[in-house]
Coordinates of C-alpha atoms and ligand atoms in Angstrom, one line a residue:
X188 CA -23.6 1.2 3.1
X189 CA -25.2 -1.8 1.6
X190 CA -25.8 -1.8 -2.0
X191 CA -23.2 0.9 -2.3
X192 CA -21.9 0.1 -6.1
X193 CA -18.8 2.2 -4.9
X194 CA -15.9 0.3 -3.2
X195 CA -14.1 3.3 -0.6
X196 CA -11.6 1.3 1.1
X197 CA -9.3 -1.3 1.7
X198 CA -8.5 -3.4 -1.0
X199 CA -10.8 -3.5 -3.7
X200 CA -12.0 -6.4 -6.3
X201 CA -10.3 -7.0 -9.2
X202 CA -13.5 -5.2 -11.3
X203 CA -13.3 -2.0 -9.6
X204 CA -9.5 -1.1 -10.2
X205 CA -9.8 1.4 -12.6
X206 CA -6.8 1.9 -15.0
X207 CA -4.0 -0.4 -14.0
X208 CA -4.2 -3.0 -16.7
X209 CA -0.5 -1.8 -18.3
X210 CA 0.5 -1.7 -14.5
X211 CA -0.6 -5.0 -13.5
X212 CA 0.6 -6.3 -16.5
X213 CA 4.2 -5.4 -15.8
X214 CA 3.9 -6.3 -12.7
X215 CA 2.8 -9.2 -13.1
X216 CA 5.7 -10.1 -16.0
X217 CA 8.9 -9.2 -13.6
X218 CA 7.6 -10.6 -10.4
X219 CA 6.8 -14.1 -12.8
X220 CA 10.4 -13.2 -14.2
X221 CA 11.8 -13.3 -10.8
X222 CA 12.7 -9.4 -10.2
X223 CA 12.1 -8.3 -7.4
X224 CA 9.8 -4.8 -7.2
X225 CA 9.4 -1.4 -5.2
X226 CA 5.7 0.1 -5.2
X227 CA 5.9 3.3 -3.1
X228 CA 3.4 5.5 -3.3
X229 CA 1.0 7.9 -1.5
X230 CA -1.9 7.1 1.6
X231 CA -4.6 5.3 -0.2
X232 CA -3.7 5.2 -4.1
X233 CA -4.0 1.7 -4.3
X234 CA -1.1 -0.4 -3.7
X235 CA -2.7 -3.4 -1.5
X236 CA -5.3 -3.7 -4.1
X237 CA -3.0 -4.3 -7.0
X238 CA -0.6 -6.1 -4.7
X239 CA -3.6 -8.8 -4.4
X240 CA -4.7 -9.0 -7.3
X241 CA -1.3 -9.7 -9.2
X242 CA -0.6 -12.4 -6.2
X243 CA -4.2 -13.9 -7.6
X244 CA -3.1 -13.5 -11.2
X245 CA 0.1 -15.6 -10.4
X246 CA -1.4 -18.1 -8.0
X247 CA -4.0 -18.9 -10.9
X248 CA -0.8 -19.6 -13.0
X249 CA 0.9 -21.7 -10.4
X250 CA 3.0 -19.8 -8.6
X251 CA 3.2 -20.2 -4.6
X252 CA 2.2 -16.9 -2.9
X253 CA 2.3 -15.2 0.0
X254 CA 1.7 -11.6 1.8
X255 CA 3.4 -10.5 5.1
X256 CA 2.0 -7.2 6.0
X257 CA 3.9 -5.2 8.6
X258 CA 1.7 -3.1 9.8
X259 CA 0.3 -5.6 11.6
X260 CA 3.1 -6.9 13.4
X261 CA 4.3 -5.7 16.8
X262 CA 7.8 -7.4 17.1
X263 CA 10.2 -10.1 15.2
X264 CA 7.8 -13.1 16.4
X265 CA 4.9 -12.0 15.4
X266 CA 6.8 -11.0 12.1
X267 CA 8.7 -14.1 12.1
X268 CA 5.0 -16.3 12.3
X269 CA 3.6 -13.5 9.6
X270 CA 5.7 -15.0 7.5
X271 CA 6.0 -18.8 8.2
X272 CA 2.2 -18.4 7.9
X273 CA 1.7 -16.7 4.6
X274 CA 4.3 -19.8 3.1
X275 CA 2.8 -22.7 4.8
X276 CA -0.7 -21.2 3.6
X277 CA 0.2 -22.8 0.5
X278 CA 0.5 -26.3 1.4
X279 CA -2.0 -26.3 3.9
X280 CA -4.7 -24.0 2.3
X281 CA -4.9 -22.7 6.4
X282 CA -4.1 -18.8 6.4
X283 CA -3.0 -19.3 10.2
X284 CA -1.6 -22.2 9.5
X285 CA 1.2 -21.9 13.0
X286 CA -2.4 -20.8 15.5
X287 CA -3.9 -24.0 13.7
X288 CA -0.6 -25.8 14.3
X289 CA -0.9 -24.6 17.8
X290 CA -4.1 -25.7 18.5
X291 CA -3.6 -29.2 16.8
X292 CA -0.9 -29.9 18.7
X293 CA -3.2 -30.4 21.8
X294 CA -4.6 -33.8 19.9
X295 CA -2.3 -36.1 18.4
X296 CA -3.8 -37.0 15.2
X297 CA -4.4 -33.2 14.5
X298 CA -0.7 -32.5 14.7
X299 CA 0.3 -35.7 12.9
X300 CA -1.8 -35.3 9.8
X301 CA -0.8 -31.3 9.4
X302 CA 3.0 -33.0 10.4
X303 CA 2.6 -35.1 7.4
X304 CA 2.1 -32.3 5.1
X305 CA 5.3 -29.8 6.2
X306 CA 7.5 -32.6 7.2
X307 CA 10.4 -31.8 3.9
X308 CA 10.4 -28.6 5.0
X309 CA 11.3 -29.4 8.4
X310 CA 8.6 -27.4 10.2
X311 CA 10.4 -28.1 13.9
X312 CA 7.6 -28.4 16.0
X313 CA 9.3 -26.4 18.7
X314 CA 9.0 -22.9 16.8
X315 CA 5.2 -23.5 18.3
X316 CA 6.4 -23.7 22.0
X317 CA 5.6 -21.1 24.4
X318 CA 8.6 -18.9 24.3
X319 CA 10.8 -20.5 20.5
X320 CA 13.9 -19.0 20.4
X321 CA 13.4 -15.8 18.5
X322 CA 16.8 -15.4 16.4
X323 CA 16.7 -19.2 15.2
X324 CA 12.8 -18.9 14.3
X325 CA 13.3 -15.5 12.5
X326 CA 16.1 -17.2 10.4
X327 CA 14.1 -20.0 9.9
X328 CA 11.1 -17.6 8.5
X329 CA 13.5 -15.6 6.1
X330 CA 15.1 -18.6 4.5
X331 CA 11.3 -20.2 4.2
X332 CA 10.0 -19.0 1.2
X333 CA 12.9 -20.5 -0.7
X334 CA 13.2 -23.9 1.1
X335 CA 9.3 -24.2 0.1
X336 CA 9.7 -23.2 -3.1
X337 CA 12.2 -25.6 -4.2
X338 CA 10.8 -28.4 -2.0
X339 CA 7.6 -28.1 -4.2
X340 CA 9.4 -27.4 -7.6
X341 CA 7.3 -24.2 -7.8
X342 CA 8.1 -20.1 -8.3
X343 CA 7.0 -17.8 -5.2
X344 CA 6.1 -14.5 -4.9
X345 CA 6.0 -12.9 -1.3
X346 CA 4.7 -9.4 -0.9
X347 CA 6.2 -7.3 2.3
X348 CA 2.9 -4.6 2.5
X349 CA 4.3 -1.7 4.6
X350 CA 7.9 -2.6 4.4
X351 CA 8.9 0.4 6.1
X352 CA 7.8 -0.1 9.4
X353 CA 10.0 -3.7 9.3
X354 CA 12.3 -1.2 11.2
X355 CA 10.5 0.0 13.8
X356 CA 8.9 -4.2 14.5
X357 CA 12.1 -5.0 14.9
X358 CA 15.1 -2.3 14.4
X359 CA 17.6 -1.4 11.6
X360 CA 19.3 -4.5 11.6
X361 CA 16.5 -6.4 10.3
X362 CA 17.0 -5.1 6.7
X363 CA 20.0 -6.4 6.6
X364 CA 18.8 -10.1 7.9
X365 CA 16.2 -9.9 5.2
X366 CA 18.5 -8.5 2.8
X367 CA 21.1 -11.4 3.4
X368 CA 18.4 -14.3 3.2
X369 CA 16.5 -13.0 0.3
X370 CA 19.7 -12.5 -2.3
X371 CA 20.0 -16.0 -2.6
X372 CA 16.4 -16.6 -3.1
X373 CA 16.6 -18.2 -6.8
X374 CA 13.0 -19.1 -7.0
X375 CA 11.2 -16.2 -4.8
X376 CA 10.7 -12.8 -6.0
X377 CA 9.6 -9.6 -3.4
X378 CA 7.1 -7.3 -3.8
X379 CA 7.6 -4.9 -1.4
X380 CA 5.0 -1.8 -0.9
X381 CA 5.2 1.4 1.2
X382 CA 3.2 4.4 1.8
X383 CA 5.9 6.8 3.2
X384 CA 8.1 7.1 -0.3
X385 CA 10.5 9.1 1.1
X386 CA 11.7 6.5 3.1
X387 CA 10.7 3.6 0.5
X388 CA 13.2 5.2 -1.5
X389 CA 16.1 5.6 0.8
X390 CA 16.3 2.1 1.6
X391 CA 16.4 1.0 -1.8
X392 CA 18.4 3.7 -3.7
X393 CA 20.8 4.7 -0.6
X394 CA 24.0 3.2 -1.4
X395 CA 24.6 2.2 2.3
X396 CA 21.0 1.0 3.1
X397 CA 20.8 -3.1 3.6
X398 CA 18.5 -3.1 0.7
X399 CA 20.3 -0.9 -2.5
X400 CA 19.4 -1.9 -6.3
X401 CA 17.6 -5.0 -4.3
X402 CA 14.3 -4.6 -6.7
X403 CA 13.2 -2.5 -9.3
X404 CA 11.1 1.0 -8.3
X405 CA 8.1 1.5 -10.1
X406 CA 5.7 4.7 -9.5
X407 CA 2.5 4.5 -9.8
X408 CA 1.0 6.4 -12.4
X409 CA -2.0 8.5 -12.0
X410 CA -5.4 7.3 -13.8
X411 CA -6.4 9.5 -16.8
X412 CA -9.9 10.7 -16.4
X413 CA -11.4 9.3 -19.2
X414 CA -11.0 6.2 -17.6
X415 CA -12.3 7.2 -14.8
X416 CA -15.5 8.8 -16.5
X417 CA -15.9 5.5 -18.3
X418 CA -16.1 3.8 -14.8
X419 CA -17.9 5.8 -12.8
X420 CA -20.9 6.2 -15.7
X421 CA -20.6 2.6 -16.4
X422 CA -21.0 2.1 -12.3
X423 CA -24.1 4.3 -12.0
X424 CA -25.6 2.3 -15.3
X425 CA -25.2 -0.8 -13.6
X426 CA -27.3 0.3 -10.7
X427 CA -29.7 1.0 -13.4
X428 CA -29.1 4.9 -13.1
X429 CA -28.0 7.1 -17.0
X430 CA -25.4 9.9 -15.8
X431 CA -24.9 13.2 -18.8
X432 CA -21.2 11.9 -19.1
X433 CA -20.5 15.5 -19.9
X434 CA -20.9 16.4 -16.3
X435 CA -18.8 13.4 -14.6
X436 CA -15.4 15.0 -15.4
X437 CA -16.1 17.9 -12.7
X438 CA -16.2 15.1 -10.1
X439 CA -12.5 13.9 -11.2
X440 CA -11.6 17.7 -11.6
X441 CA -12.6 17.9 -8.2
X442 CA -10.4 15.7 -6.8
X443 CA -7.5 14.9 -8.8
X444 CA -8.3 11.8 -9.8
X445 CA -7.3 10.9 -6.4
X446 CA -8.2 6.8 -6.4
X447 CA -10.0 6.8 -2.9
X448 CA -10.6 10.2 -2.5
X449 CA -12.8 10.1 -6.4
X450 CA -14.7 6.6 -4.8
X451 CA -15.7 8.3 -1.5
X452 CA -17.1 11.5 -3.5
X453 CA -18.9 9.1 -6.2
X454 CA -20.2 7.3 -3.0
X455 CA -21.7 10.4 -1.5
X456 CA -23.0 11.3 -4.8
X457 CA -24.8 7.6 -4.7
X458 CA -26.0 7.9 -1.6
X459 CA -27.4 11.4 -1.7
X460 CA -29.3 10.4 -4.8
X461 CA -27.4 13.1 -6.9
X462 CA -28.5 11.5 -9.9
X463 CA -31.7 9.7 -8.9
X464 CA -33.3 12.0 -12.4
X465 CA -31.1 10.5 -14.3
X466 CA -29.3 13.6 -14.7
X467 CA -26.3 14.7 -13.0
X468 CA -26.4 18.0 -12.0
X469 CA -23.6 20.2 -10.5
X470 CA -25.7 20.9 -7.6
X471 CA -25.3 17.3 -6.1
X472 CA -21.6 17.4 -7.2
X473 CA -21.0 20.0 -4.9
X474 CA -23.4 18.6 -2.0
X475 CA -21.4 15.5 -2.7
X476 CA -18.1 16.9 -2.4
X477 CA -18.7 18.7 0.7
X478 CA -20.0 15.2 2.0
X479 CA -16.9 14.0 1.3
X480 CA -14.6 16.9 2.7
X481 CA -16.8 16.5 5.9
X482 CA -15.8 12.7 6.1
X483 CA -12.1 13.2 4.9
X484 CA -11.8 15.8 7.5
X485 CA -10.7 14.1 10.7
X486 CA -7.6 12.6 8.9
X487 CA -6.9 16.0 7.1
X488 CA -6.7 17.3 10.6
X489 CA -4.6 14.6 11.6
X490 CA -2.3 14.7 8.6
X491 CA -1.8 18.6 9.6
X492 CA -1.5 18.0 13.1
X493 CA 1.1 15.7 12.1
X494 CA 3.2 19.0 10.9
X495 CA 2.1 20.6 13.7
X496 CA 5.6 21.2 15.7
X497 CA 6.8 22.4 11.7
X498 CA 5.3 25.6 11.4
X499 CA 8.0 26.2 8.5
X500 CA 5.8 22.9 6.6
X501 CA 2.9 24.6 7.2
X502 CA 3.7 27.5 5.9
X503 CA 5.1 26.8 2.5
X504 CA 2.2 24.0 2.7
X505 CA -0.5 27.3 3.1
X506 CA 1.5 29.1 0.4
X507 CA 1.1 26.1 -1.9
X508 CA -2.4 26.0 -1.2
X509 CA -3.3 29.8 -2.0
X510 CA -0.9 29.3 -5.6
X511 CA 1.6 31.8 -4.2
X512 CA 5.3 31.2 -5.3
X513 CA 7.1 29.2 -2.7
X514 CA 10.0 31.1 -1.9
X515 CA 8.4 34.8 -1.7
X516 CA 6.8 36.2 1.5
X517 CA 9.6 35.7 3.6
X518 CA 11.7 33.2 5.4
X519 CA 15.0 31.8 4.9
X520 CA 15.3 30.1 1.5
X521 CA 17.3 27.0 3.1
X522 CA 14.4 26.9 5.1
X523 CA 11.4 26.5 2.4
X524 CA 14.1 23.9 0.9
X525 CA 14.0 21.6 3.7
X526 CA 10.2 22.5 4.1
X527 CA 9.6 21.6 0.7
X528 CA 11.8 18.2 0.7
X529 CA 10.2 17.2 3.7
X530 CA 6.9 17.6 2.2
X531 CA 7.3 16.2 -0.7
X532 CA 9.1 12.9 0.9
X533 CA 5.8 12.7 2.8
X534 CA 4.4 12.2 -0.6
X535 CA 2.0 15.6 0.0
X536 CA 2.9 17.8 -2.8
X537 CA 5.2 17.6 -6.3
X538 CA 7.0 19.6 -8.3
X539 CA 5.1 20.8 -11.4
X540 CA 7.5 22.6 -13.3
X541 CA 10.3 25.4 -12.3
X542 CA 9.8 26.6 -8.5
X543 CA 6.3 25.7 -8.8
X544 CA 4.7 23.3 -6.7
X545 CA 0.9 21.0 -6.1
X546 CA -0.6 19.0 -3.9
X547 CA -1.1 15.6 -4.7
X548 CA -4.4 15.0 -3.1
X549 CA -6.1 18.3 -4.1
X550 CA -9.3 17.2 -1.8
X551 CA -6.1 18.0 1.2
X552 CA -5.0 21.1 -0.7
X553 CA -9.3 22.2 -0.1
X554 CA -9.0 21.2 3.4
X555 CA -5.5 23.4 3.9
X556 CA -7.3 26.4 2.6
X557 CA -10.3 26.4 5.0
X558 CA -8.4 25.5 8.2
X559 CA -5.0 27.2 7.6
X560 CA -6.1 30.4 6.0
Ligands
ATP1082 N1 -7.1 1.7 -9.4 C1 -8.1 2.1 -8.6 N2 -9.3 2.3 -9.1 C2 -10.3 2.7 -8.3 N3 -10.2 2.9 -7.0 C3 -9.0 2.7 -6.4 C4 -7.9 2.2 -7.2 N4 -6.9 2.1 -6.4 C5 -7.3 2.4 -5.1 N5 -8.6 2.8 -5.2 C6 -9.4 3.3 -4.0 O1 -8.5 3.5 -2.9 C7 -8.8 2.7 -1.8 C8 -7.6 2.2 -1.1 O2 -6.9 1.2 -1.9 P1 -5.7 0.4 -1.3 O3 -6.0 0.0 0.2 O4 -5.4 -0.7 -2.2 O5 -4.6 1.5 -1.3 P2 -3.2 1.6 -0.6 O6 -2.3 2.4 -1.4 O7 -2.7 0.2 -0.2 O8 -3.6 2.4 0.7 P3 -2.8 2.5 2.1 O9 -1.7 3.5 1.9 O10 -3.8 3.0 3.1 O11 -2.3 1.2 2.5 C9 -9.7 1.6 -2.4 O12 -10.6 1.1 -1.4 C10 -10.4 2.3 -3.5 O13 -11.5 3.1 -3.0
MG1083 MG1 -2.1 -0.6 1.6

């Protein structure tokens, strides 16, 4: 959609994210203070973006940085390069700096001039080989940040995105490798993000899990909708359109507030020219919002199908839905309990209040009423 003033995915520039000033701020202090820090949060609420943004806010002040992100890693090579790339990056300005290594190592001069730059960090030249020994080049990765960091008299901060699937790259075990290089990091903090919270939180609250009290756990707040309705209107009068800011609270009422789900619905409402009078009415709201319900649907689907084999989930998930109380209309309570926990450690509903429950995406909740009911 070119032109669209309304970023929808992945993560976003620093302009667009609404409402995480405070946040960043914090952020930003205890990474620079050297604590280490837990963001776990829901599917698309914005963690990558702020992760960037704080790395940029700390590389303008000096700091090395560097982002590993797991989800892209197949197995403890490819994991083990992630991350000897994302710390080299910062001496050689290369973001593949070990491919580039690779490839430079075919001419001589190549390899000697990038040689030049590692060589006090001891960059052994047979990590780049065809089949490195694993165990020694993953050690080598973990213990990197550090060895740069001091090398160049500077302060690192190293973001793990999607730090739960480290266990499945590689297995269990390589929590406890991380965990055993990264407690003596002095001048490297973590940032480590995760969208299943359930099991973000196990592995650094669980007393026997590798990576207990390691960093602190902050939750992401939700954005208020007056800032929200101060962004959106301000968006539309930068693409020269007025919007009745009376009327632009029904979109964030609509959705929760919901960070991508609220941009893909004030997309739609772009695109469709909901506002091309100059007034917003509640018409193109609601053509807008089905828009969006139509494009969130496949993953909906997917998220249910997901639960599919639960039919216990999807019931308390359908009693939820239709505002009934949890535990009435049959079924064994321990039974809703472990529904319930299971939902809510897939980050799909809260608590709100005494046996009462919500969604936390209430675009998902919509969805759940048409298909399940
Ligand atoms: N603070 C914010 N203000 C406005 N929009 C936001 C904000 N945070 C996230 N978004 C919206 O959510 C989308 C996803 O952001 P991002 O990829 O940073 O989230 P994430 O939590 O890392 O998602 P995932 O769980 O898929 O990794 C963005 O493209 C943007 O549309
Ligand atoms: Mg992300």
């Amino acid at each position: 959609m070119p032109g669209q003033p309304f970023p929808i995915s992945g993560p976003i520039p620093p302009e667009d994210i609404v409402d995480r000033e405070d946040f960043l701020d914090s952020l930003e202090t205890r990474l620079a203070d050297g604590q280490s820090v837990v963001l776990a949060g829901p599917r698309r609420t914005g963690k990558t973006s702020l992760a960037h943004e704080v790395l940029r806010r700390l590389g303008k002040r000096g700091f090395y940085t560097g982002a590993v992100d797991l989800f892209r890693v197949t197995d403890r090579r490819e994991l083990a390069f992630a991350v000897i790339d994302a710390c080299l990056q910062n001496r050689t300005g290369l973001r593949k700096t070990a491919a580039t290594l690779q490839e430079r190592l075919k001419t001589l001069a190549g390899s000697a001039k990038l040689a030049v730059k590692l060589h006090d960090v001891e960059f052994d030249f047979r990590y780049l080989g065809e089949e490195p020994d694993e165990k020694e080049l993953l050690h080598y990765a973990l213990d990197l940040p550090e060895r740069l960091a001091q090398a160049d008299g500077r302060s690192m901060v190293v973001v793990f995105d999607e730090f739960q699937d480290a266990g499945t790259v590689a297995d269990e075990r390589i929590y406890k490798l991380m965990r055993s290089y990264f407690q003596n990091h002095r001048k490297v903090s973590y940032l480590f993000l995760g969208s299943k919270e359930g099991l973000m939180k196990r592995l650094f609250s669980r007393e026997s899990e590798a990576f207990f009290r390691f960093a602190v756990i902050l939750p992401l707040p939700p954005i208020p909708v007056d800032a929200w309705t101060a962004y959106i209107s301000g968006k539309f009068a930068q693409a020269g359109l007025s919007v009745n800011e009376e009327r632009v609270p029904e979109i964030v009422r609509l959705t929760g507030g919901h960070p991508q789900d609220t941009m893909l619905l004030c997309a739609e409402l772009y695109r469709i020219g909901g506002i091309g009078s100059g007034r917003l009415s509640l018409d193109a709201v609601r053509m807008a919002y089905e828009q969006t319900m139509v494009l969130l649907g496949p993953m909906f689907d997917e998220m249910l199908f997901e639960l599919a084999p639960r039919a216990d989930q999807r019931k308390v998930l359908k009693r939820i839905a239709r505002g009934e109380a949890v535990y009435s209309g049959g079924g064994r309570a321990a039974e809703i309990k472990r529904a319930l926990d299971a939902l809510g450690s897939k980050a799909l509903i809260e608590k709100n209040g005494r046996g009462a429950y919500r969604f936390l995406e209430p675009l998902f909740r919509d969805h759940v009423l048409r298909v399940l009911d």
